[in-house]
Tab-separated table of C-alpha atoms in Angstrom:
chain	number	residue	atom	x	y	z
A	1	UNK	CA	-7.155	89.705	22.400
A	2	UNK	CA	-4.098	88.030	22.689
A	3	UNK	CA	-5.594	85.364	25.320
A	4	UNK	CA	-2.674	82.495	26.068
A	5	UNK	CA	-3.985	79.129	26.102
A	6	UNK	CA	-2.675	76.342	28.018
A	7	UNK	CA	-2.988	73.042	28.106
A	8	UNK	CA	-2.551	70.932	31.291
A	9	UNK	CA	-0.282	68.303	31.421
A	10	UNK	CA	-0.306	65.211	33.942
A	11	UNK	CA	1.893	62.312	34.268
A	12	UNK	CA	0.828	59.074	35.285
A	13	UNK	CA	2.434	55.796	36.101
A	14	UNK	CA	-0.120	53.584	35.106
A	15	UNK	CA	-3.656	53.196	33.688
A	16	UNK	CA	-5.968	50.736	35.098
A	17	UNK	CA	-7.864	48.511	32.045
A	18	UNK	CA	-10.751	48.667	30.908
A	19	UNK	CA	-13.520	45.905	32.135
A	20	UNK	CA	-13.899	43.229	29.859
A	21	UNK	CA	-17.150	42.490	28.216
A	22	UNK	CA	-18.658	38.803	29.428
A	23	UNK	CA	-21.520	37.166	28.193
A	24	UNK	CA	-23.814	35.323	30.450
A	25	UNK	CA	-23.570	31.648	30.098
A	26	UNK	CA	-20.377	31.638	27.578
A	27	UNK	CA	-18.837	28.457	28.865
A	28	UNK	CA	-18.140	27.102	25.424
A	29	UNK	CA	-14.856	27.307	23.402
A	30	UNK	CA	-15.130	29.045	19.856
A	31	UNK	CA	-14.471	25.591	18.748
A	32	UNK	CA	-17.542	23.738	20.429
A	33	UNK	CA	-19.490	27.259	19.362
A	34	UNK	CA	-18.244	26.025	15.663
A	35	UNK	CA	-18.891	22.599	15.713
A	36	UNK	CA	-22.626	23.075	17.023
A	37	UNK	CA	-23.261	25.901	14.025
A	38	UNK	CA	-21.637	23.320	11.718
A	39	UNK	CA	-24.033	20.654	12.706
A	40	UNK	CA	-26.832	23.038	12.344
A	41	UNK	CA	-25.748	23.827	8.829
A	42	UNK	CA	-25.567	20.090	7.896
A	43	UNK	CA	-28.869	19.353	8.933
A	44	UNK	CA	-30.335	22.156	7.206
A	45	UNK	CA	-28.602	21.776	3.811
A	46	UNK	CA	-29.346	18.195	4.175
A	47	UNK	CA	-33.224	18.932	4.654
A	48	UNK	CA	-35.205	17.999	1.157
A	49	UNK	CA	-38.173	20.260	0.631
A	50	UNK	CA	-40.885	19.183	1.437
A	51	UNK	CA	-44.165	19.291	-0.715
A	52	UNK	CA	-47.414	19.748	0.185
A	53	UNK	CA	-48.147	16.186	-1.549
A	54	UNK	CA	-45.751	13.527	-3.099
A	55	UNK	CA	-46.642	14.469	-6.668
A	56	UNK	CA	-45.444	18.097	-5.794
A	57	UNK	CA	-41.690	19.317	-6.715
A	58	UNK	CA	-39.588	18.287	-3.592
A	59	UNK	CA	-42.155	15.445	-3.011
A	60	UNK	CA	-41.113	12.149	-2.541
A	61	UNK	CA	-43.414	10.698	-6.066
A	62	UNK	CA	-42.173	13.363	-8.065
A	63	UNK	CA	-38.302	13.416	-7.204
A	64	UNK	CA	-38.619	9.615	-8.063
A	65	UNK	CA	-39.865	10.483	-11.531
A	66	UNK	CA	-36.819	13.127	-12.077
A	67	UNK	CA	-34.779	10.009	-11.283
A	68	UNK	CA	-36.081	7.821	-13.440
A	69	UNK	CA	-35.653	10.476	-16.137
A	70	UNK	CA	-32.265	10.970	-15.544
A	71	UNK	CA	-31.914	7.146	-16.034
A	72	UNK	CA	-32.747	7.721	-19.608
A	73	UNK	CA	-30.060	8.573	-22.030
A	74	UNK	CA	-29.877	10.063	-25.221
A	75	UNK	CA	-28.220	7.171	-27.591
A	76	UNK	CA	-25.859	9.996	-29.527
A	77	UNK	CA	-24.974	12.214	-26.451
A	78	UNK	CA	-23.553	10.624	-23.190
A	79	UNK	CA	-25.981	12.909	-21.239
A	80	UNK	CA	-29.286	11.743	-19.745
A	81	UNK	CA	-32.358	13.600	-21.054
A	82	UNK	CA	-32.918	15.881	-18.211
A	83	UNK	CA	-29.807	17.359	-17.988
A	84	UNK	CA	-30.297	17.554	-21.399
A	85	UNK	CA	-32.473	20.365	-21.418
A	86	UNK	CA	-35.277	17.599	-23.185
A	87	UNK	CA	-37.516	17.652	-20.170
A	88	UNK	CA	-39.833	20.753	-20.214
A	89	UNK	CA	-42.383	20.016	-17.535
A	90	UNK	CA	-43.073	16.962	-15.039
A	91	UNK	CA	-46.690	17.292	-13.649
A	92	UNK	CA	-47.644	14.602	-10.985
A	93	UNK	CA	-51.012	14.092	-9.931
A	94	UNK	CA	-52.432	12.887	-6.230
A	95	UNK	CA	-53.775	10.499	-7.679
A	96	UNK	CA	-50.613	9.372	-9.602
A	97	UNK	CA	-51.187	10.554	-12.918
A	98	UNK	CA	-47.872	11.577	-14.197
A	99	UNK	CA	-47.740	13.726	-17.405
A	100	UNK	CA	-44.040	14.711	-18.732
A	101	UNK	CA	-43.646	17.698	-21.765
A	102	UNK	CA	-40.784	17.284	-23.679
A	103	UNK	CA	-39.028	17.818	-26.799
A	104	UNK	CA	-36.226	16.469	-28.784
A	105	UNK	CA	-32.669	17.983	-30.055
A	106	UNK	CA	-33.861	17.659	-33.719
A	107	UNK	CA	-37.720	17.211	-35.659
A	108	UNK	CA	-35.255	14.311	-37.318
A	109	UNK	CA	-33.865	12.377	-34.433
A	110	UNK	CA	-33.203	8.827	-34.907
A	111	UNK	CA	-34.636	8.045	-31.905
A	112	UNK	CA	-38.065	10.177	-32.285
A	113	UNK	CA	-40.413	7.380	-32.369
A	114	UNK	CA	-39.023	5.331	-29.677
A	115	UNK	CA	-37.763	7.955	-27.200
A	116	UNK	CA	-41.032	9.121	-25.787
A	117	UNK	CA	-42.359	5.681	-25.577
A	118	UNK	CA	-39.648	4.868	-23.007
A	119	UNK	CA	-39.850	7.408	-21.031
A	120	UNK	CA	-43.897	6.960	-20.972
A	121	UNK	CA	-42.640	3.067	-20.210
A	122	UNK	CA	-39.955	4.503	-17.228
A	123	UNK	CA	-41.952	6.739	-15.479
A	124	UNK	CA	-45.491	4.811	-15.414
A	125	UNK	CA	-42.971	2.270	-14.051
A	126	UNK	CA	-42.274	4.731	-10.766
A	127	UNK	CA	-43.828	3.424	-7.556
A	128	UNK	CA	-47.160	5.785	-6.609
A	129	UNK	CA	-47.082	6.361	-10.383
A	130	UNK	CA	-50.139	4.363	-11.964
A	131	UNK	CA	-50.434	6.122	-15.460
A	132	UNK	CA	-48.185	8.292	-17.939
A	133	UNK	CA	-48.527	10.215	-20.281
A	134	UNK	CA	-45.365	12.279	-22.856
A	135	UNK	CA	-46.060	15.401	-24.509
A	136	UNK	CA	-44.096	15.805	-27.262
A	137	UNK	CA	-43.562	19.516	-28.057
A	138	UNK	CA	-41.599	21.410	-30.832
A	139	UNK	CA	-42.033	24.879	-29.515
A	140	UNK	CA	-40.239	26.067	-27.982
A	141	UNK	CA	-37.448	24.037	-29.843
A	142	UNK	CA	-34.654	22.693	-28.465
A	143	UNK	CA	-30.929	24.677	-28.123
A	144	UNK	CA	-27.743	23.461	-25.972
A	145	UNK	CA	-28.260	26.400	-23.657
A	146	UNK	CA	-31.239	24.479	-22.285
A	147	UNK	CA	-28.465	21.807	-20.791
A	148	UNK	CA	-27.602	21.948	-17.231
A	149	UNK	CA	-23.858	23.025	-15.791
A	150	UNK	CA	-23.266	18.902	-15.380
A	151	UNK	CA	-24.139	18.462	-19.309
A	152	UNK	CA	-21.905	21.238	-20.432
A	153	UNK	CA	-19.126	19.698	-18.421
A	154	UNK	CA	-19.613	16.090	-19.404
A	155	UNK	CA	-19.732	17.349	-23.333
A	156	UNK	CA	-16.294	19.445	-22.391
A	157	UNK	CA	-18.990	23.005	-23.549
A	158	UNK	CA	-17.701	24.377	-20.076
């Protein structure tokens, strides 16, 4: 029961290396491997989306009416009415109908007569746009956490 192990011992001089691992066709420094999947990444953050018609979000009719609405500024706040939060819905017909819902900060805004009449003005003035049409909503009412990242910054909220 009292079995003696041993354990063999051998000395070497040297060890040959292992093979390295190649893949076929890697010609190209990590650099140039770098700078082609930087290029690729430019292009593709670049790349708009693409709608199935202008009027459609990412469409060429429609991005120029969230333009023109961020033209538009509220006369109190130095923020434009999109990034506002006053902008509930753009809808954009093929036939180049445009129909914006909004609202406005207060029932009592100074401007509540004349605001929707320019942007019905600015955005029937869009090219591919031949008629619009404002929505003026109350519900659900306005609140500053409606106002994009840019708006907070801009009013020092962030």
């Amino acid at each position: 029961m009292n079995e003696e192990r041993k354990i063999a011992v051998e000395q070497v001089d040297a060890v040959a290396p292992p093979p390295r691992a190649r893949v076929e066709g890697a010609g190209e420094s990590a650099a140039q491997t770098f700078e082609r999947k930087r290029d690729y990444l430019e292009g593709f953050l670049a790349q708009k989306p693409q709608g199935d018609s202008p009027g459609a979000p990412g469409g060429e009719t429609y991005e120029a009416v969230i333009a023109a609405l961020k033209d538009i500024y509220d006369p109190e706040i130095p923020v434009n009415i999109y990034d506002l939060g006053l902008i509930y819905g753009v809808d954009v017909t093929d036939d180049g109908h445009a129909v914006v819902t909004m609202t406005l900060t207060t029932p009592h805004c100074p401007v509540a007569e004349s605001m929707p009449a320019e942007v019905e003005i600015r955005v029937g003035a869009v090219p591919g746009i031949g008629s619009s049409e404002v929505n003026l909503v109350w519900d659900p009412p306005w609140d500053p956490a409606k106002m994009s990242d840019e708006a907070r910054l801009e009013m020092g909220m962030l």
